[in-house]
Amino acid sequence: MAETGLVDIHIMGERHRVPDSLTILQAFEHAGYKLVRGVGCRGGFCGACATVYRLPGDYHLKFALACQTRVEPDMQLTMIPFYPANRSSYRLSELKGEAKEVLDLYHEMLRCYGCNTCTKSCPQDIDVLGYVAAIVRGDLAAAADISFDCIMCGLCVSRCPAELVKHNAALLCRRIYGRKLAPKSEHLARRRDEVKAGKFNSDIAVLKKQSKDELKKRYAERDIEPGE
Amino acid sequence: MSYPSNMQDSLNAVVAGRERRMSETFPRATADAKEALLRGFHPDFLADTFAALRIGPNSGDRTPRELALLLEADSTLPKMGTVPPGGQSPFPPTINQSKPDYTCDILIIGGGGAGCSAAIMADNAGAKVMIATKLRLGDANTMMAQGGIQAADKDNDSPAIHYVDVMGGGHFANTPDLVEALVSDAPEAIGWLEDLGAMFDKNADGSMKTIHGGGTSRRRMHTARDYTGAEIMRTLRDEVRSRSDITLLEFSPAVELLTDDKGEVTGAILQNLNLNRYSVVRAKVVIIATGGSGRLHYQGFPTSNHYGATGDGLVLAYRAGAHLAFIDTMQYHPTGAAYPQQILGLLVTEKVRSIGAQLVNSEGNQFIFPLETRDVVASAIIRECSLNKCITTPTAVQAVWLDTPMIEIRRGAGTVKRELPAMVRQFGRHGIDIAKEPMLVYPTLHYQNGGVEIAADCATNVPGLLVAGEASGGVHGRNRLMGNSLLDVVVFGRRAGVAAAKVAKERTGDPQLGLTHVERWRKELAAKGLGSEVKSPLLLPDYTRKSRCPALDH
Ligand SMILES: Cc1cc2nc3c(=O)[nH]c(=O)nc-3n(C[C@H](O)[C@H](O)[C@H](O)COP(=O)(O)OP(=O)(O)OC[C@H]3O[C@@H](n4cnc5c(N)ncnc54)[C@H](O)[C@@H]3O)c2cc1C
Ligand code: SF4
Ligand code: SF4
Ligand code: FES
């Protein structure tokens, strides 16, 4: 895994020699680019750095997150700075939480050919076709669960022959699930009411009046709930 | 095995000691021992890496040199009425009072968790809201948070117990009013997020699955697998995008605030990063929600922060006269990835320790109770390295082991994959299976404990200027506990939105737009004999052609 040398890469057709220990994102910077688009978290969480590349002698297009992928010799690279993607307009509070509503808002989901190209292009290894199928058959809980790790990079959209913007539809499923379908938390509801009723105000007022030493003592003596 | 051969001996020692360590509980450090660790090894105590500010409301206060440089710098705007080199002025020499480019009630600078929470609440209150953000909406530290969000909503817990934990974590220096707001609003904040559709981890009966974090006395950390921040951020972002009344400008950082003759904030100047054009926004209230400053790489540390975390909000507010609090303390997360170098500095979430992994030195021994507060754990790791009980990686980074396979042994096969999918993915991409092999870690620059001083309604000492989230200072005192920052951004983001809508209603008439504070600043710079070569805000770190410096490799 240690650095062993330099490799040639091609950024939008131009050759650059970079250390082979770099990620694609770092290689762009090493080559002299100051990135504005195509970069965000630099840690695999935001989906801003979707990248397409090809390797010599291989006709396949490959897909990756630039911040998570190490350079390879003779990579032909380009970034996808922005991919226009359909997003329906809705107000969650006005939805009933029925599976049909997702298909009404994203009716193109029904056009899926089942080719599975989306799954192959996902850098998060998500079973993309799996959650598309769940949306189509109306199982929002499954769609929410399978798509949970989606970072909305849009790579699956760029490859879809049916032009489905599935990551936006999946987000809607997760929001519906979180608000309407997930089992309700009674202790949370109770605590929200208690706080509103001012149940803890006097306890905190006492603490706020304590001297630093009194608080320190209290902190040192607090009992700690065992781990699991 | 994916580790180089020179690490094998140490790796064998970790494996060999595992059975013994399974049953061993390393004692918690006493108050004195903690104090000694911090004073001896925490980066905040390295005096020669700090500078005392020479200008502005915090004159005389010390802060890391890298931040001092920017706080004392000149505005990036050309002098009024001058045309910058290169021809056409990108900045109008005079601000057209009757025709700003945008007019709104509330301008929110920053589109992370705090900015989006504020926008939604202000929109609810009927205010005309605009968000200007540097990168895309949601490209922010909030998106990266993995570990969880605290709230005392279980029956064995209470806001008062949470209060004591927060104060202890912050070394009792926290602003009590802010802590009260934080812990009291916490259950409401979680409920609000859930009403917006965020999916928290739950048991079949609907009760929240909660875990410990460093410094918590109750298991009150709510999680969404290890994508907690992403789950919150994408929910808030989707809600903001659903509200057509909110104007959104991406790739448009604020480069200066606007003020009237009385010094009250009345808007901001934005720079479109794609077109390099400037625009003028008039607002009745401005909320700064620009987050942290990890990308300033204090003391050369690697960072866990997103690309735009360059402390811009602190700079803008400071120049306009806002007082800063706790800017002499930064948080170094104890477990940043130290190997392989492609992920250097990336966060290894505290959840890894919360669910059972131990920190182990090169000899295979534990050296700290895994769930001490972050500053104490980070100091202990630095001490181990100074004692040479560490591994040195091929890129000369020092590190200790975080024994992740213990999680599987303790809690069953498959636990790591289920609880830490993001971590498994990140290390797996580089050939390390963390369910079977330990990780190498070293502290990484993670959080700005301080920021612009605020009151419980997010007001600052400058009228018209509110601040929320990581850009603010006071609530976490001198050290923040895991899970209280996501909570902070939602609680104070919401409060800022509500308070701003109220102020906007009270402020009638069109606010005057001016840059008198910049003129005053420039005079003061000259009077103090300070140069104007350094300009701020920085906007984006300069990594171009620099990726060979280990500290700048991320
Ligand atoms: C890797 C990581 C893991 C974390 N894990 C946890 C955790 O488990 N639990 C927890 O509680 N906390 C955690 N934190 C801390 C927490 O996520 C952040 O402190 C918090 O999300 C900050 O939110 P914010 O809204 O204040 O700032 P951010 O979410 O960082 O948002 C700031 C926004 O302002 C924008 N901006 C910056 N400058 C300008 C400018 N000049 N003009 C316009 N816009 C600008 C940025 O582009 C960004 O959109 C973690 C942080 C990191 C980095
Ligand atoms: S499902 Fe699509 S948008 Fe989501 S991470 Fe995978 S490729 Fe990216
Ligand atoms: S790529 Fe498009 S058409 Fe093919 S399986 Fe995926 S969603 Fe369906
Ligand atoms: S920059 Fe965020 S995923 Fe790569």
Tab-separated table of N, CA, C and O and ligand atoms in Angstrom, chain A residues 25 38-50 65-68 151, chain B residues 136 139, ligand 4:
chain	number	residue	atom	x	y	z
A	25	LEU	N	-9.027	12.483	-6.702
A	25	LEU	CA	-9.226	13.880	-6.309
A	25	LEU	C	-7.880	14.567	-6.031
A	25	LEU	O	-7.602	15.665	-6.527
A	38	GLY	N	-17.380	19.264	-8.065
A	38	GLY	CA	-16.834	17.914	-8.048
A	38	GLY	C	-16.062	17.582	-6.792
A	38	GLY	O	-15.272	16.645	-6.766
A	39	VAL	N	-16.269	18.342	-5.735
A	39	VAL	CA	-15.627	18.036	-4.467
A	39	VAL	C	-16.484	18.597	-3.346
A	39	VAL	O	-17.120	19.640	-3.489
A	40	GLY	N	-16.528	17.867	-2.230
A	40	GLY	CA	-17.305	18.340	-1.090
A	40	GLY	C	-16.673	17.810	0.187
A	40	GLY	O	-15.767	18.395	0.749
A	41	CYS	N	-17.106	16.611	0.598
A	41	CYS	CA	-16.666	16.105	1.895
A	41	CYS	C	-15.257	15.522	1.859
A	41	CYS	O	-14.606	15.422	2.877
A	42	ARG	N	-14.789	15.088	0.716
A	42	ARG	CA	-13.500	14.402	0.563
A	42	ARG	C	-13.443	13.121	1.388
A	42	ARG	O	-12.355	12.618	1.661
A	43	GLY	N	-14.592	12.613	1.770
A	43	GLY	CA	-14.578	11.431	2.632
A	43	GLY	C	-15.601	10.375	2.261
A	43	GLY	O	-15.877	9.477	3.050
A	44	GLY	N	-16.197	10.463	1.081
A	44	GLY	CA	-17.136	9.417	0.669
A	44	GLY	C	-18.537	9.549	1.228
A	44	GLY	O	-19.276	8.570	1.289
A	45	PHE	N	-18.921	10.755	1.631
A	45	PHE	CA	-20.250	10.935	2.230
A	45	PHE	C	-21.202	11.828	1.446
A	45	PHE	O	-22.386	11.850	1.739
A	46	CYS	N	-20.685	12.621	0.492
A	46	CYS	CA	-21.561	13.650	-0.073
A	46	CYS	C	-21.930	13.403	-1.531
A	46	CYS	O	-22.858	14.005	-2.044
A	47	GLY	N	-21.192	12.551	-2.217
A	47	GLY	CA	-21.532	12.249	-3.602
A	47	GLY	C	-21.198	13.338	-4.599
A	47	GLY	O	-21.647	13.292	-5.744
A	48	ALA	N	-20.384	14.313	-4.213
A	48	ALA	CA	-20.084	15.417	-5.135
A	48	ALA	C	-19.067	15.034	-6.206
A	48	ALA	O	-18.974	15.682	-7.232
A	49	CYS	N	-18.268	13.986	-5.951
A	49	CYS	CA	-17.084	13.764	-6.785
A	49	CYS	C	-17.240	12.602	-7.761
A	49	CYS	O	-16.258	11.936	-8.087
A	50	ALA	N	-18.458	12.389	-8.235
A	50	ALA	CA	-18.690	11.308	-9.193
A	50	ALA	C	-17.764	11.462	-10.393
A	50	ALA	O	-17.638	12.533	-10.962
A	65	LEU	N	-16.059	7.278	-6.993
A	65	LEU	CA	-15.967	8.535	-6.268
A	65	LEU	C	-14.499	8.935	-6.298
A	65	LEU	O	-13.630	8.171	-5.875
A	66	ALA	N	-14.230	10.144	-6.766
A	66	ALA	CA	-12.839	10.561	-6.933
A	66	ALA	C	-12.090	10.611	-5.609
A	66	ALA	O	-10.891	10.390	-5.553
A	67	CYS	N	-12.815	10.887	-4.524
A	67	CYS	CA	-12.131	11.018	-3.235
A	67	CYS	C	-11.854	9.672	-2.595
A	67	CYS	O	-11.185	9.595	-1.573
A	68	GLN	N	-12.385	8.600	-3.167
A	68	GLN	CA	-12.279	7.285	-2.539
A	68	GLN	C	-11.512	6.283	-3.388
A	68	GLN	O	-11.432	5.118	-3.046
A	151	ILE	N	-25.593	7.902	-1.245
A	151	ILE	CA	-25.051	9.250	-1.023
A	151	ILE	C	-25.462	10.191	-2.145
A	151	ILE	O	-24.936	11.296	-2.272
B	136	ARG	N	-22.287	22.968	-2.840
B	136	ARG	CA	-23.693	22.612	-3.036
B	136	ARG	C	-24.398	22.652	-1.686
B	136	ARG	O	-23.760	22.499	-0.646
B	139	ASP	N	-23.259	20.212	1.215
B	139	ASP	CA	-21.847	19.820	1.245
B	139	ASP	C	-21.235	20.493	2.459
B	139	ASP	O	-20.787	21.637	2.405
C	4	FES	S1	-16.062	14.487	-2.114
C	4	FES	FE1	-17.833	13.766	-1.012
C	4	FES	S2	-18.028	11.730	-1.760
C	4	FES	FE2	-16.174	12.395	-2.659
